[in-house]
Coordinates of C-alpha atoms in Angstrom, one line a residue:
X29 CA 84.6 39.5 -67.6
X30 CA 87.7 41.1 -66.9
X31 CA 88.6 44.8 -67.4
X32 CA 90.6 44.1 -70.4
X33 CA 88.3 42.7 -72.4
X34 CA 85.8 45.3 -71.2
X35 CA 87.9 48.2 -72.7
X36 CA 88.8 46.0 -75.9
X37 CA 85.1 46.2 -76.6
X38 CA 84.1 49.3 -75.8
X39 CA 85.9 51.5 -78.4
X40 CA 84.8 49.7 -81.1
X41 CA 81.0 49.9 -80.3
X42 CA 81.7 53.4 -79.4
X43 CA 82.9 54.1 -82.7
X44 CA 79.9 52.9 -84.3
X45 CA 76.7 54.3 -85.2
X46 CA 74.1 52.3 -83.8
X47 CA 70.3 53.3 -84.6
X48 CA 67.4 53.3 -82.2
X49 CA 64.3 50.9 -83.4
X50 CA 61.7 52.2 -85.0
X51 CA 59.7 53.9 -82.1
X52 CA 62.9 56.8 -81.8
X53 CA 64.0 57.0 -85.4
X54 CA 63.4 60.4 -85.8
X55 CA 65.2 62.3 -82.4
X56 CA 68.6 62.4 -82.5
X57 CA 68.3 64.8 -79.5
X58 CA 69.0 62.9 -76.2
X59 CA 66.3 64.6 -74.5
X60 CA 63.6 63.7 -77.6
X61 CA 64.7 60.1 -76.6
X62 CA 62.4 57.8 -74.5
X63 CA 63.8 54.6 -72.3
X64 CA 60.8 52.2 -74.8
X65 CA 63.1 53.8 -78.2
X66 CA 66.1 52.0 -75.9
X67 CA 64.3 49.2 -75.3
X68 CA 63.1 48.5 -78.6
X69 CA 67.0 48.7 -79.8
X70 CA 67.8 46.2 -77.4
X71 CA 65.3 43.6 -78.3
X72 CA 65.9 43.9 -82.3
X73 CA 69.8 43.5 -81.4
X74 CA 69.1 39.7 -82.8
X75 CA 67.4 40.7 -86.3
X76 CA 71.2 41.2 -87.8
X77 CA 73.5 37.8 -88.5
X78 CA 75.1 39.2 -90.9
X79 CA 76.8 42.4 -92.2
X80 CA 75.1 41.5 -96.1
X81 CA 71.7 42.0 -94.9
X82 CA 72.5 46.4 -94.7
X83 CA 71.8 47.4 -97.7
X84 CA 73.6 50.7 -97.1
X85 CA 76.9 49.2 -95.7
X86 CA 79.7 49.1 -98.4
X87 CA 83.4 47.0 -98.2
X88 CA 84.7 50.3 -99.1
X89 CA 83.5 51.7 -95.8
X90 CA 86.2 52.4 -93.8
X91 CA 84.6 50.5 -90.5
X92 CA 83.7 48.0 -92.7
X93 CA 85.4 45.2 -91.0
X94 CA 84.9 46.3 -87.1
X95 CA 80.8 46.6 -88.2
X96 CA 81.2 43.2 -89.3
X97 CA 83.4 41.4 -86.3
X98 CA 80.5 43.2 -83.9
X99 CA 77.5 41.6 -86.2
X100 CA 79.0 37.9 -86.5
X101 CA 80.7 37.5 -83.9
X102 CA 78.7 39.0 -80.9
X103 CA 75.7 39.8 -82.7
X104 CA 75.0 43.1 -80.9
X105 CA 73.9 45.3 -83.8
X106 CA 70.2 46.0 -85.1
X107 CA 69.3 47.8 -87.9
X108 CA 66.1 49.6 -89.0
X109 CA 63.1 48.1 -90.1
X110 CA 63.8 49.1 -93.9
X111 CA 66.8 47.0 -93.9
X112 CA 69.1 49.8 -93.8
X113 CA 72.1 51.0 -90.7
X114 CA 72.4 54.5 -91.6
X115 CA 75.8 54.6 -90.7
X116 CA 76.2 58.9 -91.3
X117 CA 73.6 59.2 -88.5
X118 CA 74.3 60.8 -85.5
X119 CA 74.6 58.7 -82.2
X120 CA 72.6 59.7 -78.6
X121 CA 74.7 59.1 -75.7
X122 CA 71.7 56.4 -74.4
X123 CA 72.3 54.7 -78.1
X124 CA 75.7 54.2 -77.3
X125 CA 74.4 53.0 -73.9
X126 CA 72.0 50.6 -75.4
X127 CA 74.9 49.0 -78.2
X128 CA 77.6 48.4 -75.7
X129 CA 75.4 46.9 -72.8
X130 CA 74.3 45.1 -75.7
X131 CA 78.0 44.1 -76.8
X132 CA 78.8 43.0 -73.2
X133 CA 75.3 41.2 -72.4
X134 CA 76.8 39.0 -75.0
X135 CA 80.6 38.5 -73.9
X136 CA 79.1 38.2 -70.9
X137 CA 77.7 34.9 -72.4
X138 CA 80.2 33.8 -74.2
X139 CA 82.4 34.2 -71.6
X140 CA 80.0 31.8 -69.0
X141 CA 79.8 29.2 -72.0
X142 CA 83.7 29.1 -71.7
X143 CA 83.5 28.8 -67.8
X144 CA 81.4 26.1 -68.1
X145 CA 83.1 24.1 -70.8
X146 CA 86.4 24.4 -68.7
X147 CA 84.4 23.2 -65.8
X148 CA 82.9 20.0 -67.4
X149 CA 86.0 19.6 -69.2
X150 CA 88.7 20.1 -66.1
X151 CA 90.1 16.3 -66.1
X152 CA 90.7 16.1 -69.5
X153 CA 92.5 19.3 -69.9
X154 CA 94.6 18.7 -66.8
X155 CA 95.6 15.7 -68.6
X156 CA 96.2 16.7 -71.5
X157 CA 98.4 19.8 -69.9
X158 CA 100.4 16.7 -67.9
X159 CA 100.8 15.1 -71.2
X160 CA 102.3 18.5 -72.7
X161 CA 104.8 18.7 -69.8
X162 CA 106.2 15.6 -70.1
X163 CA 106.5 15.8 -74.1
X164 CA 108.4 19.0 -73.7
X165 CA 110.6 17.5 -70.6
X166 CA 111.1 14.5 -73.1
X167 CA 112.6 17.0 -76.2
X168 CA 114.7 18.7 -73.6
X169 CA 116.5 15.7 -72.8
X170 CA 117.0 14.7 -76.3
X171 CA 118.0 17.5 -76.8
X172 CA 120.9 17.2 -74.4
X173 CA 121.6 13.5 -75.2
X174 CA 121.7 13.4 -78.9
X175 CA 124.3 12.0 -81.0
X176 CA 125.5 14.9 -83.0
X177 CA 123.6 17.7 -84.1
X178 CA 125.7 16.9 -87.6
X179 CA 125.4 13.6 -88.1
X180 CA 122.6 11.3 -89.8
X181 CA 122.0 8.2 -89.1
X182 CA 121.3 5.1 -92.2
X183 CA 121.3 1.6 -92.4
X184 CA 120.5 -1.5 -94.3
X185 CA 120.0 -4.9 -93.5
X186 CA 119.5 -7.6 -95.7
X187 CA 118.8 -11.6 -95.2
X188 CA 119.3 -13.7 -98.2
X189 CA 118.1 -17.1 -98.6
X190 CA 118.8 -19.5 -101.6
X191 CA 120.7 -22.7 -103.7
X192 CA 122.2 -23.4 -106.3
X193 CA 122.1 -26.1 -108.9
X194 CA 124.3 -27.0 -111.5
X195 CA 124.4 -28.8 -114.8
X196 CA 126.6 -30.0 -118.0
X197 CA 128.7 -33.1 -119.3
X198 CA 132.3 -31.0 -118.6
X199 CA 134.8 -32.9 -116.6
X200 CA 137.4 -31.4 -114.6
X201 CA 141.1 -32.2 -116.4
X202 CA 143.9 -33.6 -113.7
X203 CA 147.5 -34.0 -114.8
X204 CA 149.2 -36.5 -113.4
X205 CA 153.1 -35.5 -112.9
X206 CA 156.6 -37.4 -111.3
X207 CA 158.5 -36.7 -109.2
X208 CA 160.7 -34.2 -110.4
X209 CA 157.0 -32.5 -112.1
X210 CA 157.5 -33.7 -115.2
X211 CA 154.0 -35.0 -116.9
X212 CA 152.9 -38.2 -117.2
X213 CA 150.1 -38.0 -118.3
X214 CA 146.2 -36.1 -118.5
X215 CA 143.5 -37.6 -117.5
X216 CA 139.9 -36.7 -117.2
X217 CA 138.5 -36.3 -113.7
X218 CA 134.5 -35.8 -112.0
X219 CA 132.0 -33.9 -113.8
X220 CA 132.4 -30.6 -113.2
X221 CA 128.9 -30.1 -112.2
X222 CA 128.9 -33.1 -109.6
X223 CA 132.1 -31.1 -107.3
X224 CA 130.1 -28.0 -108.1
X225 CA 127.2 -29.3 -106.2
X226 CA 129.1 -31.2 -103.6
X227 CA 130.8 -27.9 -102.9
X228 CA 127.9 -25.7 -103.3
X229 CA 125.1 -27.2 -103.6
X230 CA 123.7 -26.7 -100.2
X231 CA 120.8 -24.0 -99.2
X232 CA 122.3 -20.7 -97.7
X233 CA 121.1 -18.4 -95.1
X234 CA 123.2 -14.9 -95.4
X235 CA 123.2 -11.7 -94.1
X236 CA 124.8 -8.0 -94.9
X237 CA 124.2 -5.1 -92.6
X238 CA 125.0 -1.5 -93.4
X239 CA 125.1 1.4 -91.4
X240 CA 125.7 4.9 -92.7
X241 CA 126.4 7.9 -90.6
X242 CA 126.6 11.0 -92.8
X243 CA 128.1 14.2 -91.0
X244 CA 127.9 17.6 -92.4
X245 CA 130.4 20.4 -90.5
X246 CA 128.9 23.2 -93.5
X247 CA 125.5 22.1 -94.7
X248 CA 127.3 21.8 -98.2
X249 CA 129.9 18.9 -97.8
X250 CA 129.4 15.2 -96.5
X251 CA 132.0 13.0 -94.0
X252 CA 130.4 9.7 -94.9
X253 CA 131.3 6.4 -92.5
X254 CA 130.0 3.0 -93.4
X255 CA 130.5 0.5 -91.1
X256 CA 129.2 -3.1 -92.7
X257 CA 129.1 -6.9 -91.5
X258 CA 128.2 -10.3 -93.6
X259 CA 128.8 -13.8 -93.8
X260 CA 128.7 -14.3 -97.7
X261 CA 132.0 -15.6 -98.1
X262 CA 131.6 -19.4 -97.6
X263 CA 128.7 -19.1 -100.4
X264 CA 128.1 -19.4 -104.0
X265 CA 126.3 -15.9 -103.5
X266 CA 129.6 -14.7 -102.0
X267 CA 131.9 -15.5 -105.3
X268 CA 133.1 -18.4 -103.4
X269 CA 131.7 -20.5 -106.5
X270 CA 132.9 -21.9 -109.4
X271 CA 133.1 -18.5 -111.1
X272 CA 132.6 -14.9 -109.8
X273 CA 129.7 -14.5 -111.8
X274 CA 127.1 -15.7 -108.9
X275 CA 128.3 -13.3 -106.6
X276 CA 124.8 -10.9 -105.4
X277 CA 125.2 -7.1 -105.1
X278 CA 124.8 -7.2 -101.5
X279 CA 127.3 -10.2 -100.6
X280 CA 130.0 -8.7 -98.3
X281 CA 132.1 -10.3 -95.5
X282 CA 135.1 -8.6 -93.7
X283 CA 138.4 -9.4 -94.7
X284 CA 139.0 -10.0 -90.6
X285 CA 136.1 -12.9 -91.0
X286 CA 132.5 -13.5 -90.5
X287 CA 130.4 -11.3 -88.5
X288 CA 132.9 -8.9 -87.8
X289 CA 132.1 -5.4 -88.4
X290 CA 134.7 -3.4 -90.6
X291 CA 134.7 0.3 -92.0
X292 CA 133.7 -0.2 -95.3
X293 CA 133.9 3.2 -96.9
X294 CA 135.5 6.8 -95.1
X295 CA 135.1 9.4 -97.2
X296 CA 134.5 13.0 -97.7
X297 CA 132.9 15.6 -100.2
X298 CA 132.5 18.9 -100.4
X299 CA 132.1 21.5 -103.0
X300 CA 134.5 23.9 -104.6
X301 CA 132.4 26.6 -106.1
X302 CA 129.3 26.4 -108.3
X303 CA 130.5 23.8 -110.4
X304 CA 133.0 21.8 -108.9
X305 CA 133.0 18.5 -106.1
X306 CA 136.2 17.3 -104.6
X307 CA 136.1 13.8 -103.1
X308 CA 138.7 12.3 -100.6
X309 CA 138.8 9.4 -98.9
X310 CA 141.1 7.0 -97.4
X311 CA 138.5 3.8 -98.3
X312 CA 136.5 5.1 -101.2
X313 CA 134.8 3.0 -104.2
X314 CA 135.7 4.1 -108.1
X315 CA 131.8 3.7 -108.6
X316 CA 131.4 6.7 -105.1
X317 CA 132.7 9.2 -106.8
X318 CA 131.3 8.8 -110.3
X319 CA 128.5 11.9 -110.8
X320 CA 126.3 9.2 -113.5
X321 CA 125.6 5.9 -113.1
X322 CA 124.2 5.5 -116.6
X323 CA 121.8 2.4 -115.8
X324 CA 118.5 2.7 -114.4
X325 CA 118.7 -1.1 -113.8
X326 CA 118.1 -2.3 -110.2
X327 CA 117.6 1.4 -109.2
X328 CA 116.3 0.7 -106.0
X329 CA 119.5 -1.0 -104.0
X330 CA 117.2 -2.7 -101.9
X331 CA 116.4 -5.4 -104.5
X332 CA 119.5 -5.8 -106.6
X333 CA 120.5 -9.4 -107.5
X334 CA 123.7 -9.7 -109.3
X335 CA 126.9 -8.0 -108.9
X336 CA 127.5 -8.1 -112.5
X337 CA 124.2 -6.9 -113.6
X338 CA 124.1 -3.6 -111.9
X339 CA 127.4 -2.6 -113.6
X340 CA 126.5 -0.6 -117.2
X341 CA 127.4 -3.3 -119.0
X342 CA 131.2 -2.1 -119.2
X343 CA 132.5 -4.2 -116.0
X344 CA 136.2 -3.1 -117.3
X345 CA 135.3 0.5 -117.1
X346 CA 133.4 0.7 -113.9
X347 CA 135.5 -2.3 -111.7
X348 CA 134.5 -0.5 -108.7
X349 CA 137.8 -0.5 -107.3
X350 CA 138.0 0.2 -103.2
X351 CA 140.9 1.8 -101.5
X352 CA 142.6 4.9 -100.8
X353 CA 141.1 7.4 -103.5
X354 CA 140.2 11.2 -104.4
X355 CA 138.4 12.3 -107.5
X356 CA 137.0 16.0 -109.5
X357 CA 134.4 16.3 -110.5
X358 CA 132.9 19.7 -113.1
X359 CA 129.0 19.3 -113.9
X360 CA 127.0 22.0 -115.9
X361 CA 123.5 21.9 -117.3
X362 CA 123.7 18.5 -117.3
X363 CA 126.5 17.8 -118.4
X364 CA 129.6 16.4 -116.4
X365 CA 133.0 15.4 -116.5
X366 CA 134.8 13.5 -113.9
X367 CA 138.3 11.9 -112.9
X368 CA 139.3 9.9 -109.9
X369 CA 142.5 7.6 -108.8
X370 CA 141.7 4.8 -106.4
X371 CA 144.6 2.6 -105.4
X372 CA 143.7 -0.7 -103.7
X373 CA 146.8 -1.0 -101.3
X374 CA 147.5 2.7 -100.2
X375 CA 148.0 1.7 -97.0
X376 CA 151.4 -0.2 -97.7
X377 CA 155.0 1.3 -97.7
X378 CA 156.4 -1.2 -100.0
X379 CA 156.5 -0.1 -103.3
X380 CA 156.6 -3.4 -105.2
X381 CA 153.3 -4.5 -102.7
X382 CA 151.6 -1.1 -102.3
X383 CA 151.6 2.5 -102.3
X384 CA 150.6 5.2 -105.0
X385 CA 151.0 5.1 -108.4
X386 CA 153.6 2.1 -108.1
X387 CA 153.9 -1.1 -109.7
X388 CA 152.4 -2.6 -106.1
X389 CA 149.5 0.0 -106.0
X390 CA 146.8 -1.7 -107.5
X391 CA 145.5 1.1 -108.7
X392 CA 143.7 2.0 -111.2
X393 CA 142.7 5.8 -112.9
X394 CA 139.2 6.8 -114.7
X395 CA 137.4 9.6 -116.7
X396 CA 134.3 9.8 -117.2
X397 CA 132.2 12.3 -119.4
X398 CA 128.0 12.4 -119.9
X399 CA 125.2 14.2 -119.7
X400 CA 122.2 12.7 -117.1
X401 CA 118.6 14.5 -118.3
X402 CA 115.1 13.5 -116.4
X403 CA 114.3 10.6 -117.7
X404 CA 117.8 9.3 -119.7
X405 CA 121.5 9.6 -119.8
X406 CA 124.6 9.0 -121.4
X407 CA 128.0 8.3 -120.6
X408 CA 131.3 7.5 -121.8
X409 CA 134.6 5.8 -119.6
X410 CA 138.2 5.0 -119.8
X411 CA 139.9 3.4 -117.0
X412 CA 143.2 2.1 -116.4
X413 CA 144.0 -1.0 -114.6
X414 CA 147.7 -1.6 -113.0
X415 CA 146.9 -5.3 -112.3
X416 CA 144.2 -7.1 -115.0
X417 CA 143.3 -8.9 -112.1
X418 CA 141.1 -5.9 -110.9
X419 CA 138.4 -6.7 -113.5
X420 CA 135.7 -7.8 -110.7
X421 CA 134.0 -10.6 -113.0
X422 CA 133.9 -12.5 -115.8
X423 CA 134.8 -16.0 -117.0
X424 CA 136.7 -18.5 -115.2
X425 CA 138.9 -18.8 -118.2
X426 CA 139.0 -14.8 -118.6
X427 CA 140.0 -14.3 -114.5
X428 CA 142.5 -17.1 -114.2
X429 CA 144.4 -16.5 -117.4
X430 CA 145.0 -12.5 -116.5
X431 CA 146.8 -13.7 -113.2
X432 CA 147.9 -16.5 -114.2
X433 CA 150.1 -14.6 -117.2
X434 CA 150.3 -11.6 -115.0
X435 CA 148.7 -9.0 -116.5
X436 CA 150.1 -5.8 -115.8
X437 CA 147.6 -3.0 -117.3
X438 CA 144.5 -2.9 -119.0
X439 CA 143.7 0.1 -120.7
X440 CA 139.2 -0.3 -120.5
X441 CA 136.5 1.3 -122.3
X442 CA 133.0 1.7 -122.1
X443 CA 130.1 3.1 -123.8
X444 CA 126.8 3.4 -121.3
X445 CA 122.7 4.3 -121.6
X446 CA 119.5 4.2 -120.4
X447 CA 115.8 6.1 -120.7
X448 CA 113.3 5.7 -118.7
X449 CA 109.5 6.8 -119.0
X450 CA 108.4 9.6 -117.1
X451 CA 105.0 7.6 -115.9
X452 CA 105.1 4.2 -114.7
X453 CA 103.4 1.6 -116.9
X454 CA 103.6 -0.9 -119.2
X455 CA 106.3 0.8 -121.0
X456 CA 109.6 -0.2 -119.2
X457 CA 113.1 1.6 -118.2
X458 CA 115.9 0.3 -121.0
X459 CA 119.3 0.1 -119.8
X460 CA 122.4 -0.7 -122.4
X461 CA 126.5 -0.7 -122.1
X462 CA 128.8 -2.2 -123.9
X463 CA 132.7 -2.3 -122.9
X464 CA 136.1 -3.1 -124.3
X465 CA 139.3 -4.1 -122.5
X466 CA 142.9 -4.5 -124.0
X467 CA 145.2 -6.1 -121.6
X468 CA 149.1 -5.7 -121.7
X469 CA 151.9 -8.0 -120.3
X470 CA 155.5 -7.2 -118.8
X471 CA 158.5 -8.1 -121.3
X472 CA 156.0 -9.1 -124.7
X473 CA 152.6 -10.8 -124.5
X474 CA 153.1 -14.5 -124.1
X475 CA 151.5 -17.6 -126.6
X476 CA 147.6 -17.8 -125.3
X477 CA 147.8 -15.0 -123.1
X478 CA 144.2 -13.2 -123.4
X479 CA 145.0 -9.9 -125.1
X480 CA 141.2 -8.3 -125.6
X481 CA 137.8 -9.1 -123.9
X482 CA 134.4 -7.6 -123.8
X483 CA 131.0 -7.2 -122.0
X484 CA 127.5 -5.7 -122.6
X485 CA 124.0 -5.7 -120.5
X486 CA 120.5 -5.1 -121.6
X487 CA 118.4 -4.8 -118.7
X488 CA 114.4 -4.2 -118.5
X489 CA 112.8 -2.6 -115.5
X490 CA 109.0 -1.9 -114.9
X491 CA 107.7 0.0 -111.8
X492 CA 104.3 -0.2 -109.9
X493 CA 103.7 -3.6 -111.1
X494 CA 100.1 -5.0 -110.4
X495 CA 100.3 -2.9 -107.2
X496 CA 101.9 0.6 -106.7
X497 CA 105.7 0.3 -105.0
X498 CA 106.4 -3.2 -106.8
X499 CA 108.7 -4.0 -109.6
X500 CA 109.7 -6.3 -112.0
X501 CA 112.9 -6.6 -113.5
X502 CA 115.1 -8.7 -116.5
X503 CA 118.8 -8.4 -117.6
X504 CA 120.7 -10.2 -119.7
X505 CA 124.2 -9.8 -121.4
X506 CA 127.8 -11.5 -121.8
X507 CA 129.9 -10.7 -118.4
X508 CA 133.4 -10.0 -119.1
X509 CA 134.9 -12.8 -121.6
X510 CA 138.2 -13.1 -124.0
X511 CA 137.7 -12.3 -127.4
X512 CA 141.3 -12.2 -128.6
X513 CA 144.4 -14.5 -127.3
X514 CA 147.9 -14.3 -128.4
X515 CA 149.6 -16.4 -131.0
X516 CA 148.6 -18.0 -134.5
X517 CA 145.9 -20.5 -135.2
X518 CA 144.6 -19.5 -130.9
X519 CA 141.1 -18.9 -131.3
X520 CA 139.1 -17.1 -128.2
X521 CA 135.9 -19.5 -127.6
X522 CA 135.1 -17.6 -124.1
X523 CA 131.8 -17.0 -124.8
X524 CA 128.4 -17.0 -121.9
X525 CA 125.5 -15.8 -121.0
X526 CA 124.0 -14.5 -118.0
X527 CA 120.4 -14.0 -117.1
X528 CA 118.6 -12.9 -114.6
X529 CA 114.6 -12.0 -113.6
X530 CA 113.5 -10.9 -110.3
X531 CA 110.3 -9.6 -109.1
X532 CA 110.0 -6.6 -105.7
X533 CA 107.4 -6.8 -103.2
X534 CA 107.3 -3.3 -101.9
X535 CA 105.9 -4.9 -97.9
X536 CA 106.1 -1.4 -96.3
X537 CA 108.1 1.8 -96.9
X538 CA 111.5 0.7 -95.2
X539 CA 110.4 -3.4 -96.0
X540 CA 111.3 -5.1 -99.2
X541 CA 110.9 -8.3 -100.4
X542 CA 113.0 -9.5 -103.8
X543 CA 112.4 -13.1 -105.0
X544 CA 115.0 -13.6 -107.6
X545 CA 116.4 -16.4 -110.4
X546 CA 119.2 -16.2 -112.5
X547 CA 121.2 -18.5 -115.3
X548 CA 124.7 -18.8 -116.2
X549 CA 125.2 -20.3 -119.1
X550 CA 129.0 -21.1 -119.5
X551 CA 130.4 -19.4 -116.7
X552 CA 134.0 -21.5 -117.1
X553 CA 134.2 -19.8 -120.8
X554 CA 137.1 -21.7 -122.5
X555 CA 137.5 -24.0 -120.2
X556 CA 134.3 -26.3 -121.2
X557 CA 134.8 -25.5 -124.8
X558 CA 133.5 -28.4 -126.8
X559 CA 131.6 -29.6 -123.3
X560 CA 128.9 -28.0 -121.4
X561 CA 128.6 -26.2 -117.3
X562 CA 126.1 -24.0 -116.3
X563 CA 124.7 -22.7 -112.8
X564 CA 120.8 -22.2 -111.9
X565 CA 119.9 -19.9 -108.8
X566 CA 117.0 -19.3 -106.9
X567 CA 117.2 -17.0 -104.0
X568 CA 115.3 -14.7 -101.7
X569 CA 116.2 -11.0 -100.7
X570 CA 114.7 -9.5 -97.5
X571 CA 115.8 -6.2 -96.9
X572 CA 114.8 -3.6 -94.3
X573 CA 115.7 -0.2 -95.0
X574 CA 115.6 2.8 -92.3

């Protein structure tokens, strides 16, 4: 044993009192002692396991604790026979002897038992020390060679898989003209549904990837880059369709093409005080900056279906506009009020194609005010809209009458809600919004120009069905249709329906699989009115999350 360990010992049996057995219990005179009194201390040393069985030996003593290490630990320490330590009693310099050979007999032990052990276990802990090396020589070079010591790294990737069918008696209506474009006449062309299928009809195999790197120069604020590639835009599931209304969530294709990876956001938050976010970025979303997204709908982005669904029913309101953008926001308690400018072609010098704030912006300005709780939330919105073309869906009718009479604001409303339980259950989360939108026109609002149109959503959500992670969802509501056109005796007929039910099979924690169905019911509006079209899709959503 070495020396240290020797001298670490020694003062603590020192300081203790130790008693002879019973054969020297009455000398404490060194020269009244005999070597059979040591002798019978030594050989009791075991009686004693633990510090309890002294009947005289308080916690309030103050070697209390070194009595007990010596006891349990080494278990060097006898008592006498009456169960008592008699710790006031004066100590012979052969007792002291006796306690700390005792003390180191059993070090002495211990110690060997360690030798030993490291013998019989010599290849395994070499191995497990070569192991250690290399781990640490392994973080050391990460260390070195990592990315960014700011930057996080995100991404998404999703596959989608799924047709479309589509049904109705509504023909499509050709007009034949002369020469000089005058018309002859109107005739009555192919079923609607039949060039809808020919088109569209076919099963699709799409992808969107996502990848988010998040960099943080403060530990408050956020420089977010999204780089993103699909190939949705050939598709039904793209918006490529006979309406917009098909278009999923997650469908995305570059402007420059198919498979070519873009930047799809650039942003940057930070905070300005206790209460106040600043957001910046020259390709930001309306819906980035907003601080509620009143809808507990499709919470989990991983298994959302329809584009329009996910919106809080006011698809007006929250167009989620994408361009060059900044936005406030003040919350408190709770509460929060937000306002943000987004303008669609930023990027352009033209006034009359582009800019900010101009006729060519695209732009379009929001405020939002709610209060977001635990388990609900509120919210109200006003947007403007330079072009009514920025309404992201809604009827065939609805979409091709804003451009084609060139709508040139749209002043949009919305009125947004949802609760949801605080335990999962049969109970489920209840989403509502309803929005309003009245549209305006340069030089007076022309005969059977649309000059109001709504939309609202109900959607249903249950969590940890039949198995804990899975989800079940339903949503149905009237996507953005005209409910007031200019001119006498012009009545708005633009009415549809839009439902959708989807089911989530939580695979693993970054694996998601999202069969999914949903109806249109007139998604042409107007345009069938006295006739019928409607769309039936059937897809499936694989997504891999990490």
């Amino acid at each position: 044993m070495k020396l240290v360990q020797r001298l670490l010992v020694a003062p603590a049996a020192l300081g203790l009192l130790a008693p002879v057995a019973a054969g020297v219990a009455g000398s404490a005179n060194a020269s009244e002692l005999n070597l059979d009194g040591v002798g019978d201390y030594s050989s009791s040393r075991e009686q004693v396991t633990s510090i309890s069985q002294f009947s005289d030996v308080y916690p309030t003593d103050w070697a209390y604790q070194a009595l007990s290490n010596l006891i349990e630990r080494y278990g060097c320490v006898a008592g006498y026979p009456d169960g008592t330590y008699r710790g006031g009693r004066a100590m012979t310099r052969f007792e002291a002897a006796a306690l700390l050979n005792a003390c180191l007999d059993r070090i002495t032990e211990v110690t060997d038992e360690l030798k030993r052990l490291m013998k019989e276990f010599e290849k395994e802990l070499a191995i497990l020390r070569g192991r250690v090396d290399g781990l640490e020589a392994r973080v050391g070079e990460l260390e070195a060679t990592q990315f960014s010591t700011t930057t996080t790294l995100e991404g998404q990737a999703s596959f989608v898989i799924g047709a479309n069918s589509f049904g109705g008696d509504a023909r499509e209506v050709v007009t034949i003209v002369d020469d000089d474009g005058g018309v002859i006449r109107i005739e009555r062309g192919d079923k609607r549904s039949d060039r809808a299928a020919e088109e569209f009809g076919a099963t699709t195999f799409s992808y969107d990837v996502q990848l988010a790197l998040t960099t943080s120069f403060t530990g408050k604020d956020a420089l977010i880059t999204i780089l993103r590639a699909g190939n949705f835009a050939d598709s039904s599931f793209g918006g490529a369709g006979p309406s917009s209304l098909s278009t999923l969530e997650v469908a995305f294709q570059e402007d420059a093409g198919l498979d070519v990876v873009g930047i799809d956001r650039l942003m940057y938050t930070f905070p300005m005080g206790d209460n106040w976010t600043v957001w910046l970025g020259g390709r930001i979303g309306q819906e980035d900056m907003l601080p509620i997204w009143p809808t507990a709908y499709a919470s989990d982005i991983t298994s959302t279906v329809l584009d329009v669904t996910t919106l809080p029913g006011a698809v007006g309101a929250y167009n989620k506009n994408l361009g060059a953008g900044a936005g406030l926001t003040w919350e408190s308690g709770g509460f929060a009020v937000h306002a943000n400018y987004v303008s669609a072609n930023a990027d352009n010098g033209n006034p009359n194609e582009g800019g900010i704030a101009t006729d060519g912006a695209e732009g379009t300005g929001t405020v939002q005010i709610g209060y977001q709780g635990e388990q609900w939330a509120i919210a109200a919105i006003y947007s403007y809209l330079s072009k009514g073309t920025l309404i992201p869906h809604g009827t065939s009718f609805l979409q091709e009458s804003l451009e084609f009479f060139d709508a040139q604001g749209t002043n949009a409303f919305g009125l947004s809600a949802y609760w949801q339980p605080a335990d999962s259950g049969w109970v489920p989360s209840i989403s509502v919004g309803w929005g309003i939108n009245s549209h305006s026109y340069d030089g007076g609002t022309p005969d059977g120009a649309v000059t109001e149109s709504q939309s609202w959503s109900v959607g249903l959500e249950w969590d940890d069905v039949f198995i804990k992670g899975n989800a079940f969802g339903m949503a149905v509501g009237q996507p953005t249709f005209a409910t007031a056109l200019e001119g006498d005796d012009i009545t708005a007929k633009d009415g549809n329906y839009v439902w959708e039910w989807w089911y989530k099979f939580q695979v693993t924690d970054n694996i998601t699989v999202t069969p999914a169905l949903f109806y249109l019911s007139r998604p042409l509006g107007q345009f069938t009115t006295g006739e019928s079209f409607n769309q039936l899709g059937g897809l499936v959503r694989t997504t891999f999350a990490f």
